[in-house]
Coordinates of C-alpha atoms in Angstrom, one line a residue:
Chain A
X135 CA -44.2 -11.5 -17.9
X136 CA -46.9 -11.4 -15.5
X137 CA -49.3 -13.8 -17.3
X138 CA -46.5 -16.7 -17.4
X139 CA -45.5 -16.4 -13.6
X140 CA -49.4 -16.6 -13.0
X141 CA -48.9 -19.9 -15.6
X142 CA -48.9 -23.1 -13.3
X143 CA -47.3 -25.2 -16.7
X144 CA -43.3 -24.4 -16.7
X145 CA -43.4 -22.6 -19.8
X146 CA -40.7 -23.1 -22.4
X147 CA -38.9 -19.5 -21.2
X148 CA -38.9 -20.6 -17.6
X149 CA -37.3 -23.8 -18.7
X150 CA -34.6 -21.5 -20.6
X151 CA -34.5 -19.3 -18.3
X152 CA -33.4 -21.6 -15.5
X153 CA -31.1 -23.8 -17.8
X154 CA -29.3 -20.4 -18.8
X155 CA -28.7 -19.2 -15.4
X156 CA -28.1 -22.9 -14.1
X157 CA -25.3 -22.9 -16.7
X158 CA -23.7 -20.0 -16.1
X159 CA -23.2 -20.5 -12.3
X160 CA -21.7 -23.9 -13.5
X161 CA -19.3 -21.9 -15.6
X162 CA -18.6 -19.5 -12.8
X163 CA -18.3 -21.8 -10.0
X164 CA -15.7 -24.4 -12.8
X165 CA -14.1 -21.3 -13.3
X166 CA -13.6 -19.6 -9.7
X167 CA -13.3 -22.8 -7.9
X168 CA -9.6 -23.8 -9.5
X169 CA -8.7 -19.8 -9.2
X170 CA -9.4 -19.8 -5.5
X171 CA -8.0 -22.9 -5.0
X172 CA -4.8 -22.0 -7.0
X173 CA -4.6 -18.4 -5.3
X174 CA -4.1 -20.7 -1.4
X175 CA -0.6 -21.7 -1.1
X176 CA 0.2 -25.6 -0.7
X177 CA 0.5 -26.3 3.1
X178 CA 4.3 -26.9 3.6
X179 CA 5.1 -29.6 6.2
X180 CA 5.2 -28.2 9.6
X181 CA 9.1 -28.8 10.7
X182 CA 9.0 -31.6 13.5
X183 CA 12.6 -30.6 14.4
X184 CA 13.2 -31.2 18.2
X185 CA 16.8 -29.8 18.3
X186 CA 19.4 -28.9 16.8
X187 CA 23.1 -28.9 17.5
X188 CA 25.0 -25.3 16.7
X189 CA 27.5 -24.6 14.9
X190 CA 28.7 -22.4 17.4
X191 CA 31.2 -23.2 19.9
X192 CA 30.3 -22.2 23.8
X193 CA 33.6 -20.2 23.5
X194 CA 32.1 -17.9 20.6
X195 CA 29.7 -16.4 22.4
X196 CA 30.7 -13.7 24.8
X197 CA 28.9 -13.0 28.2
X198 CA 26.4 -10.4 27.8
X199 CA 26.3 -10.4 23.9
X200 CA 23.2 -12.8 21.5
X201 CA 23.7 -14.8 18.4
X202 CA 20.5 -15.8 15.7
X203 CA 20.7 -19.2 15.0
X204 CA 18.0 -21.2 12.9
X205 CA 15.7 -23.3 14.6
X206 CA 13.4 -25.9 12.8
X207 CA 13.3 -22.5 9.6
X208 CA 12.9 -20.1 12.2
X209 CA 15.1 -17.6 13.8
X210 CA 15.9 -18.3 17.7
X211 CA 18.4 -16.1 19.8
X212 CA 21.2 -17.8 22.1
X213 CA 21.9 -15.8 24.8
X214 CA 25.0 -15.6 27.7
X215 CA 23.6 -13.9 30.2
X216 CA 26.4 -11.3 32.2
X217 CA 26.5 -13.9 34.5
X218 CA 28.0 -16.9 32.0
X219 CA 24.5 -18.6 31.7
X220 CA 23.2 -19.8 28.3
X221 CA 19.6 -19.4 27.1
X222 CA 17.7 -20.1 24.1
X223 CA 14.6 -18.1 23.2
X224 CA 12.3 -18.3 19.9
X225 CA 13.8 -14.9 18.5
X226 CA 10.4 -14.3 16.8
X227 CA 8.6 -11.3 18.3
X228 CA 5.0 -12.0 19.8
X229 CA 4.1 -8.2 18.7
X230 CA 4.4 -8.8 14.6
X231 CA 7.1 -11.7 14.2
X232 CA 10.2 -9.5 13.5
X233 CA 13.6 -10.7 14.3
X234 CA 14.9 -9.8 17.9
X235 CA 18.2 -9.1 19.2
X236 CA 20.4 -9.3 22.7
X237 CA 21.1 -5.6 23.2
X238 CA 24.3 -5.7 25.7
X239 CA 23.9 -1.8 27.0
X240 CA 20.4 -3.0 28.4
X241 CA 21.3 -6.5 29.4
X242 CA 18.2 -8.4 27.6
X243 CA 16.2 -8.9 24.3
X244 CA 14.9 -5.9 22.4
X245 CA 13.2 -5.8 18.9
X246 CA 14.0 -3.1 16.6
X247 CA 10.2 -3.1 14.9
X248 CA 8.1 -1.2 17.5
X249 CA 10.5 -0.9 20.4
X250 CA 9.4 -4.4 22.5
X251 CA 11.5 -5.6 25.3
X252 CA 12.1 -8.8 26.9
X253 CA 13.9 -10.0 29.7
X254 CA 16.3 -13.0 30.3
X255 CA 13.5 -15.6 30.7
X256 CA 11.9 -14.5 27.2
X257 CA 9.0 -12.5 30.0
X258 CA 7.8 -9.8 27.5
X259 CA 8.3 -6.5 30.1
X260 CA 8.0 -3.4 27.7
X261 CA 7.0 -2.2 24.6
X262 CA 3.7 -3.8 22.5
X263 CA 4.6 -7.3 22.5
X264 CA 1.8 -9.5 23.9
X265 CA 3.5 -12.6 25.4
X266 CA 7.1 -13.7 26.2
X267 CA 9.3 -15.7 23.6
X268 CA 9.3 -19.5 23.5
X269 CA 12.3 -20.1 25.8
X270 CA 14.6 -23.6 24.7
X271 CA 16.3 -25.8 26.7
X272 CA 20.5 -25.2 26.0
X273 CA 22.4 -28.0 26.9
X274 CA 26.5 -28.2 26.6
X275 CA 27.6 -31.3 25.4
X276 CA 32.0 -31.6 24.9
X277 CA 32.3 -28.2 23.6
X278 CA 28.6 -28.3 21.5
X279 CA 25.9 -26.6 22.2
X280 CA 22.4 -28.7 21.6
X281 CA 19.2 -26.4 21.3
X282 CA 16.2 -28.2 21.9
X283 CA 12.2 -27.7 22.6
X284 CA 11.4 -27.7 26.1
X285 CA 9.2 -30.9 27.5
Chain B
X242 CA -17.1 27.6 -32.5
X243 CA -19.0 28.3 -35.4
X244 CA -15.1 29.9 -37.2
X245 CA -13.9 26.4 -36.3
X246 CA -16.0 23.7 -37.4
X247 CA -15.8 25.9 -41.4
X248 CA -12.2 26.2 -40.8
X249 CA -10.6 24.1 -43.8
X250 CA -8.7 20.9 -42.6
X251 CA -6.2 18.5 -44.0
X252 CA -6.5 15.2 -46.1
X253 CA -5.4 13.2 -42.9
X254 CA -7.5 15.0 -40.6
X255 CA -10.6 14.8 -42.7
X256 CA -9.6 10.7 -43.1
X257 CA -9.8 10.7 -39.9
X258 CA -12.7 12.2 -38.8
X259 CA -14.9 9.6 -41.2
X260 CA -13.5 6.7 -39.3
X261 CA -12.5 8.0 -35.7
X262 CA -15.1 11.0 -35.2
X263 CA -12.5 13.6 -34.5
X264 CA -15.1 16.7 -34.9
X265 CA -17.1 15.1 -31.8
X266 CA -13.9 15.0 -29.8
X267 CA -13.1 18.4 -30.4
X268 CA -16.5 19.3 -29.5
X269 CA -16.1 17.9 -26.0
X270 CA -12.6 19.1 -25.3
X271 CA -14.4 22.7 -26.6
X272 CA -17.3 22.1 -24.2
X273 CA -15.0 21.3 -20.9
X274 CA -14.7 24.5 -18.5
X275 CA -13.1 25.0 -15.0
X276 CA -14.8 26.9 -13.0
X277 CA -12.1 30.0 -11.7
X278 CA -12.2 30.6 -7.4
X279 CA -9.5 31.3 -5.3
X280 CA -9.4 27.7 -4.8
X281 CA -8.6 26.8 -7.9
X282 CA -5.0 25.7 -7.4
X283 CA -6.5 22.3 -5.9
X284 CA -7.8 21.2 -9.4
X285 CA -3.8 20.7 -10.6
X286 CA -3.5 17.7 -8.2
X287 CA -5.3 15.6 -9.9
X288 CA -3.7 15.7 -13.0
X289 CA -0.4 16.0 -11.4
X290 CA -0.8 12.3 -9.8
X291 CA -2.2 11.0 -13.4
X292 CA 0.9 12.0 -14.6
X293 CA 3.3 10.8 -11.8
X294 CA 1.6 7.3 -12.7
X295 CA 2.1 7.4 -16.3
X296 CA 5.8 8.1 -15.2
X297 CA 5.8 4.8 -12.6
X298 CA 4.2 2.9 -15.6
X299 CA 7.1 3.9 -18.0
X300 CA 9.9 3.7 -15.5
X301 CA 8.5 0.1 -14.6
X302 CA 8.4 -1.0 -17.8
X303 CA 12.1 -0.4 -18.2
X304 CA 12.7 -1.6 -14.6
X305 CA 10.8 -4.9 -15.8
X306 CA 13.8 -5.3 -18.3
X307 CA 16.7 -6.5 -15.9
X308 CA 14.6 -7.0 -12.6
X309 CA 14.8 -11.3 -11.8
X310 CA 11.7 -11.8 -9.2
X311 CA 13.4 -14.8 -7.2
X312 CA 14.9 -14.5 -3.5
X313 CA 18.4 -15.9 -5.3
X314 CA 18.7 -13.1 -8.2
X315 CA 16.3 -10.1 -6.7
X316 CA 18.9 -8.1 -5.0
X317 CA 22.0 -9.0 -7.1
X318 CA 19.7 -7.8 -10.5
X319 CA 18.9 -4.8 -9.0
X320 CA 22.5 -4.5 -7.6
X321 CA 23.7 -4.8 -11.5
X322 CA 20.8 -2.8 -12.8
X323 CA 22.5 0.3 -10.9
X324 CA 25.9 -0.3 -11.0
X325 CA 26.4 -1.5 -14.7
X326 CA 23.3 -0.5 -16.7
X327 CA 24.2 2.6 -18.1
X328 CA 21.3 5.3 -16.3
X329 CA 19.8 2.1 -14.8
X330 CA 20.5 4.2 -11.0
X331 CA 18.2 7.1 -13.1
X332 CA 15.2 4.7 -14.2
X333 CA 14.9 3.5 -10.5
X334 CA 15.5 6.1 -8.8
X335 CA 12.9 8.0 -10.7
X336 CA 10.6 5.0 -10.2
X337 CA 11.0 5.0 -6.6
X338 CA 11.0 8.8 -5.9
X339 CA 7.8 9.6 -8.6
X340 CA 6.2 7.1 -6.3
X341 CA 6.7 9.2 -3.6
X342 CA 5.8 11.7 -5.4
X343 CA 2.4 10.7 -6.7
X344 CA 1.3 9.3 -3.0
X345 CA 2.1 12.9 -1.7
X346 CA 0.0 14.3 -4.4
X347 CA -2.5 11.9 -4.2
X348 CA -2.9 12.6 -0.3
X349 CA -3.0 16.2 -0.7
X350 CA -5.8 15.7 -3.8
X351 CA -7.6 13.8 -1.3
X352 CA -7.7 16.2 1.4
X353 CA -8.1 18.7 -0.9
X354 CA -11.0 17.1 -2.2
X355 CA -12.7 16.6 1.3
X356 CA -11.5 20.0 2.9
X357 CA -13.3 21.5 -0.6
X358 CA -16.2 18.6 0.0
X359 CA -16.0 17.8 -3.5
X360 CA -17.4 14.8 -2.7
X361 CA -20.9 16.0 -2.2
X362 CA -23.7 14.7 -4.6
X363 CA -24.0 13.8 -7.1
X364 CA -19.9 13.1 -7.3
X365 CA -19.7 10.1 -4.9
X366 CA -18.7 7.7 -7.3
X367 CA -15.9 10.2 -8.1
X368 CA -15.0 9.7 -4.2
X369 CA -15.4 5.6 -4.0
X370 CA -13.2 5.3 -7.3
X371 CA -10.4 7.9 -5.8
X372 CA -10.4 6.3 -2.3
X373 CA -10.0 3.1 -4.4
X374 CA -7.2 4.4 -6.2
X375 CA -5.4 4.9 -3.0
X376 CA -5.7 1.7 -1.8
X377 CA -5.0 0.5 -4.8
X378 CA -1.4 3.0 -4.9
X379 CA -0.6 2.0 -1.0
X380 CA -0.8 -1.8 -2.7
X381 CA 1.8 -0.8 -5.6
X382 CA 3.9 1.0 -2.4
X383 CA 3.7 -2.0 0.0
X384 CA 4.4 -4.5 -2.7
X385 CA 6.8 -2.5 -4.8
X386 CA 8.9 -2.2 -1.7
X387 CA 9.6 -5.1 -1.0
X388 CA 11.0 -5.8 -4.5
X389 CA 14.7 -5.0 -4.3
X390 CA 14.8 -7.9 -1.3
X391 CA 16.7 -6.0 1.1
X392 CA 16.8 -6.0 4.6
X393 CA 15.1 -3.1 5.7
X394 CA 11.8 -4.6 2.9
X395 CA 12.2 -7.6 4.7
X396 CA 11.0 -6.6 7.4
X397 CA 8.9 -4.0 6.6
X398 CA 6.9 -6.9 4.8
X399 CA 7.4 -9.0 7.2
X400 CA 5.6 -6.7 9.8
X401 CA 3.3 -5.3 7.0
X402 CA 1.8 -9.1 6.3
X403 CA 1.3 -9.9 9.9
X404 CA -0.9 -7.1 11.0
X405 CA -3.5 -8.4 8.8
X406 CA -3.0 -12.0 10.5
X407 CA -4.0 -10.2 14.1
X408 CA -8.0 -9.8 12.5
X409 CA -9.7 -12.1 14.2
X410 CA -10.7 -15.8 12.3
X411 CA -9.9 -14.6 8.6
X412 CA -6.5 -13.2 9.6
X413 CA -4.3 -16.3 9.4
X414 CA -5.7 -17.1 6.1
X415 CA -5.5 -13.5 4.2
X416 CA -2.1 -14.1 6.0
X417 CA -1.0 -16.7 4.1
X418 CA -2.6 -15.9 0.9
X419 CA -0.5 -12.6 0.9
X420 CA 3.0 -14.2 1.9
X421 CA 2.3 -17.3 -0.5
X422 CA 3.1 -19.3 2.7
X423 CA 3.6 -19.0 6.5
X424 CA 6.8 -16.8 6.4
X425 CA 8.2 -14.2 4.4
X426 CA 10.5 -16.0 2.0
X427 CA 11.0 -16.3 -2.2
X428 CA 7.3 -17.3 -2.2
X429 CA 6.6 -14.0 -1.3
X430 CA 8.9 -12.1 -3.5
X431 CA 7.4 -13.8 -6.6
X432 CA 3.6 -13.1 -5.4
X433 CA 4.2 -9.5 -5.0
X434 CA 6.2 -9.4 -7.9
X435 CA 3.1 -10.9 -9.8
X436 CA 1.0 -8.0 -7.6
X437 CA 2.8 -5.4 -8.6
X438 CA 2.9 -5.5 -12.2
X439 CA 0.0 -7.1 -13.3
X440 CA -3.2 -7.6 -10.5
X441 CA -2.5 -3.7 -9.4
X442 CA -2.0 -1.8 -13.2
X443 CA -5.0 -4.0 -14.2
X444 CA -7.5 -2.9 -11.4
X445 CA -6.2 0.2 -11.5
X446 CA -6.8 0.6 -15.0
X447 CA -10.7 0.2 -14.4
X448 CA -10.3 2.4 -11.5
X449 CA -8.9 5.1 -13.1
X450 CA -11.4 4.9 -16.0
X451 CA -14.2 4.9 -14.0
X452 CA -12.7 7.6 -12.1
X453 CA -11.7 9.9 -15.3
X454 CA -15.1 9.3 -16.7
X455 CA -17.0 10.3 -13.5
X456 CA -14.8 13.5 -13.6
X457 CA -15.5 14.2 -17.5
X458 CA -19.4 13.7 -16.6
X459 CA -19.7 16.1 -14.1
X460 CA -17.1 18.4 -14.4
X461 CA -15.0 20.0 -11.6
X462 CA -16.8 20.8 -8.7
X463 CA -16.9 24.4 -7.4
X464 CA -16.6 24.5 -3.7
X465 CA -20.3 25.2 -1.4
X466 CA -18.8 27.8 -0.2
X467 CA -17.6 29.6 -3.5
X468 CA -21.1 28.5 -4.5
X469 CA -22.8 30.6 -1.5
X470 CA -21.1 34.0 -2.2
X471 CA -22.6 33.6 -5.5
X472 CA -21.8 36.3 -7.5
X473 CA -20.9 36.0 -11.1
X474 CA -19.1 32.7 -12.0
X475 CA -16.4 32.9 -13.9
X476 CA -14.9 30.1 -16.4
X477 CA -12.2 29.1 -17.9
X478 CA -12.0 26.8 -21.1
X479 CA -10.2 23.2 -20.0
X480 CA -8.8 23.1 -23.7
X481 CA -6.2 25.4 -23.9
X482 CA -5.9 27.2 -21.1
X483 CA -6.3 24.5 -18.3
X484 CA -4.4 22.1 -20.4
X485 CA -1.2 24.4 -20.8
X486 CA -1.5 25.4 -17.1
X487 CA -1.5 21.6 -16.1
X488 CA 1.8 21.2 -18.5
X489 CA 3.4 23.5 -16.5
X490 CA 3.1 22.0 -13.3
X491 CA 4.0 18.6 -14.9
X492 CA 7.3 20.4 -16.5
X493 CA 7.9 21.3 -12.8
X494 CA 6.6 17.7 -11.0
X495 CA 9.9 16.1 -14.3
X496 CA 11.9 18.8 -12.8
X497 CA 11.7 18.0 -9.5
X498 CA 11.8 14.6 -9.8
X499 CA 15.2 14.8 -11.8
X500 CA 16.7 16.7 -9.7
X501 CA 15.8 14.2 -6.5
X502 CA 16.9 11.5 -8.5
X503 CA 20.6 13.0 -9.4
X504 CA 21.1 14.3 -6.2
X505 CA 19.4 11.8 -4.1
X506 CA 19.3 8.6 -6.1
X507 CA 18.0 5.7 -4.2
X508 CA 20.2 3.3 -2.4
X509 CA 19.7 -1.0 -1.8
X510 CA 21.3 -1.6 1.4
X511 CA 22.1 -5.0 2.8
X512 CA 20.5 -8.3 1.1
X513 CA 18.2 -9.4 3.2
X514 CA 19.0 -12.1 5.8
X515 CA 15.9 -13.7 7.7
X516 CA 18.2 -15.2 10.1
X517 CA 19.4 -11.8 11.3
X518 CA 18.1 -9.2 13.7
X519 CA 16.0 -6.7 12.7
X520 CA 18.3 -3.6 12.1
X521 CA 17.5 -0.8 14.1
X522 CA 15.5 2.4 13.3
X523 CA 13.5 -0.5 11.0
X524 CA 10.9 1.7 8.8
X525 CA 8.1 1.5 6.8
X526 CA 7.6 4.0 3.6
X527 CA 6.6 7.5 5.2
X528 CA 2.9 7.1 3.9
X529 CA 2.9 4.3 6.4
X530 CA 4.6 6.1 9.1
X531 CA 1.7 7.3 10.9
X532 CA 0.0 3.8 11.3
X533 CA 3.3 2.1 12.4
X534 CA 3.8 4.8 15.0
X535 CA 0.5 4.2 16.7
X536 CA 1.1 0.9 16.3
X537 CA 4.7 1.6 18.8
X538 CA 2.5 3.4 21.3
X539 CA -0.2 1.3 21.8
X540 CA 0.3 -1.0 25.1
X541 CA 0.5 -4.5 24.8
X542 CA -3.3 -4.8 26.1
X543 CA -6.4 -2.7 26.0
X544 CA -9.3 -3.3 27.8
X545 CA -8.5 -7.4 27.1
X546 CA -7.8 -6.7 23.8
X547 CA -4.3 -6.9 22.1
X548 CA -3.3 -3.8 21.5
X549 CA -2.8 -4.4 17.4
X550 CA -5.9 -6.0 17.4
X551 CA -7.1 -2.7 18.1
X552 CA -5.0 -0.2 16.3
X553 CA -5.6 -2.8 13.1
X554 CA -9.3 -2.1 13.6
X555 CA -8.8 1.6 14.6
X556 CA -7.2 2.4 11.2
X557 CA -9.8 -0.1 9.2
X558 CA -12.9 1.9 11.0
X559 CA -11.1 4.6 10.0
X560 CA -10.7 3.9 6.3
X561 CA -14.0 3.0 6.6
X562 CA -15.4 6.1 7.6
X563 CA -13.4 8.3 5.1
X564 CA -14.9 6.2 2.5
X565 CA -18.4 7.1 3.4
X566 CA -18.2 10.5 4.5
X567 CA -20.4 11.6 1.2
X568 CA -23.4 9.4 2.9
X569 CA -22.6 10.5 6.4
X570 CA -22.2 14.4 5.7
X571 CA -25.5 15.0 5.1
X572 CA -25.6 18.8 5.5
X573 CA -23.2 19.2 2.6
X574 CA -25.6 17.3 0.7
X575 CA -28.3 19.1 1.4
X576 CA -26.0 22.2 0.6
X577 CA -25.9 23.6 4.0
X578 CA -22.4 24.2 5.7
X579 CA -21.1 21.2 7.3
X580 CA -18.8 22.6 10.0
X581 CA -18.8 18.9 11.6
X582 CA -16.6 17.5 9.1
X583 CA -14.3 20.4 8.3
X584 CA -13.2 20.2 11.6
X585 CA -12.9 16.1 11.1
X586 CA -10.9 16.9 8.1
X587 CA -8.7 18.8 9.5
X588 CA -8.1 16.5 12.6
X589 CA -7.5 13.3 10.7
X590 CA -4.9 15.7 8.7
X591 CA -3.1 16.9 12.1
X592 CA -3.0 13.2 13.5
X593 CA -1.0 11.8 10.0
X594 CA 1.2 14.9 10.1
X595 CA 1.9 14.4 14.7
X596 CA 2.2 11.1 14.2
X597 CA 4.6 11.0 11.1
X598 CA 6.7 14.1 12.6
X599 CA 7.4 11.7 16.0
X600 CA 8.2 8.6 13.7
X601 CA 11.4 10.4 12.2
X602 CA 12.3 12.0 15.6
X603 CA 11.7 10.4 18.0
X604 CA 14.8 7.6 19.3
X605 CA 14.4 4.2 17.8
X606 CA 15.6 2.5 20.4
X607 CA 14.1 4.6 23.3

């Protein structure tokens, strides 16, 4: 071995040598490439939904009680505040996304997962979660209620 | 020995040997000893865990028979599985309770095994392969879990899956790859479904071989400090007298298990509804309660850091450095007492068993 790497000529085993390894990457690489590829998940279209009317009726939901909805294939929470307001918050927790709720004996939003709390503007004010909720803008049209992103 | 190998054999036997070598494996089931200490009752756990898995492979196989992995049919299969099939409530709930089962054995093998720093040279392999193992069984408990598509897995997952997306850069990806998508939905199901009975049993079949194989080369270890009374040292052949001992604590582990699975068989709960609140007193498996008890405790920030952020990378330092203790105890490698990391041992042990004991008592929604 030693005399050929002193060899300046390529010598016919160097020339194997190369094309064998060469090859094999090539089969590797045509091999992994489509596995890794396949393994990723196609990106689904993000939802461009801007708002959405409920099926809810302003008259189903009590003062100080929450209802999930589905916003754009995500969870969101209406609220009616003890004092007959309506507010809509992304109900994903900022902690690990689990699904809050309105917890009437404490009068705001609390998620079951690691015990976060969050007040009637979405403020996160206890618990682990890091920021406060994406808050919607709730509008009442003739008995509908119309969900939509704020600005 | 020597009575033995002139003892007279059978047609078959002597068939046999010519083709499959049956002498040489008597040989090596003759040569295998256990070394007898008063800590000998820590060598059962091993076994006992090889055979809780051959009981989850066997259970899962018949499991695999009526289970549908789609959001649509998931729950409703498994709700026919244990209300028609007749003993289908049997075959999952010993699935699901000899998987609780083997993790408690394996955890108590574990620490057995660094309490009795079996893990010393030249049987680090041994260690890699078994800490392996347990990843490799916390994967089958994650994934498996989330199977019957209920709402407390739901959630579990749903929490489970995001604390890898908190890591920094790669997060979001490894994210996705795991949930087949940006939420917890069917595409997820059918990916762990796909995890749990085929990526998992095949790694863990190389695992496990490499890890049986490390075990037959070297034997079991005798504990340093057995070792440094020295004395006489007493043996005991592995083939019959270990062998019969090990059948008796598997007769027990079937025992135990049926009896858990009569009296307590498992139960499915409420199909699971993303567009519903988490329910309260949400919970992971109790192998997991520790981690998702920190992760209650820990304030929303740190020093600028998210809080997760830094009880994810807490637990994966600490995983970490449980993985390497053979290269980082090196007075029990040099075979000098290592009071360091018997003291480590035992703390890591007391913060899992704190930290699990406040999980199921202390208020959910405190």
């Amino acid at each position: 071995m030693a005399e050929e790497n002193t060899n300046p000529e390529p010598s016919r085993r160097n020339f194997l040598n190369w094309f064998l390894n060469t090859s094999g990457g090539a089969f590797l690489l045509a091999v992994f490439y489509p596995v890794s590829r396949y393994l990723i998940p196609p990106e689904a279209a993000e939802s461009s939904t801007g708002s959405v009317t409920l099926a809810l009726k302003p008259d189903d939901v009590k003062a100080n009680t929450g209802q999930i909805f589905k916003f754009a294939n995500r969870p969101a929470i209406l609220v009616r505040t003890a004092g007959g307001e309506l507010r809509a918050f992304s109900a994903v927790c900022t902690h690990l996304s689990c699904t809050v709720q309105y917890r009437g004996d404490i009068g705001h939003i609390w998620c079951a997962c690691h015990n976060g709390h969050f007040d009637l503007n979405g403020q996160n004010i206890a618990g682990p979660p890091p920021r406060p909720l994406d808050a919607f803008v709730v509008n009442v049209r003739s008995n509908q209620i119309v969900v939509s992103r704020s600005a | 020995m020597a009575a033995d190998a002139t003892k007279p054999r059978g047609k078959l036997w002597s068939w046999l040997d010519e083709r499959v070598g049956l002498a040489d494996l008597e040989k090596l089931a003759k040569k295998k000893q256990i070394p007898v200490h008063r800590h000998m009752v820590w060598y059962y756990l091993g076994g006992m865990t090889l055979f809780l898995f051959v009981i989850q492979v066997m259970s899962g196989i018949l499991l695999l028979l009526y289970y549908r992995p789609s959001a649509e049919e998931a729950y409703e299969s498994v709700q026919f599985l244990m209300a028609e099939v007749q003993f289908g409530w049997l075959v999952r709930s010993i699935h699901a309770w000899s998987s609780n089962l083997m993790i408690f054995t394996l955890f108590v093998h574990l620490f057995s095994v660094l309490m009795l720093k079996a893990y010393r040279p030249p049987r680090e392999i041994t260690w890699f392969s078994g800490m392996g193992l347990l990843g490799l069984a916390l994967g089958f408990g994650f994934t498996g879990y989330l199977l019957p598509w209920n709402e407390l897995a739901f959630f579990a997952t749903k929490v489970g899956t995001e604390i890898p997306g908190v890591i920094p850069l790669v997060g979001p990806f490894f994210r996705r790859l795991l949930r087949g998508g940006d939420e917890v939905t069917g595409a997820t199901l059918t990916r762990f479904y796909g995890i749990h009975v085929a990526i998992l049993p095949a790694l863990t079949m190389l695992a496990l071989g490499l890890h049986l194989f490390m075990v037959q080369k070297h034997g079991m270890s005798t504990p340093p400090g057995v070792e440094r009374q020295g004395g006489e040292k007493r043996v005991m052949p592995f083939f019959p007298n270990f062998f019969l001992r090990d059948l008796v604590g598997w007769l027990s582990a079937v025992a135990a298990l049926a009896a858990l699975a009569a009296y307590f068989p498992v139960e499915l709960g409420q199909k699971a509804d993303p567009f519903q609140p988490a329910p309260i007193g949400i919970k992971p498996e109790w192998y997991f309660m520790f981690m998702f008890q920190t992760l209650k405790y820990l304030p929303a920030e740190i020093l600028w850091i998210e809080g997760e952020i830094l009880g994810v990378l807490g637990f994966g330092l600490g995983g970490l450095f449980l993985l390497m203790v053979p290269f980082l105890d090196r007075r029990t490698a040099r075979g000098e007492p290592s009071q360091l990391f018997a003291w480590i041992g035992i703390g890591i042990i007391g913060y899992i068993l704190v930290l699990t004991y406040l999980g199921y008592t202390v208020s959910p929604t405190k």
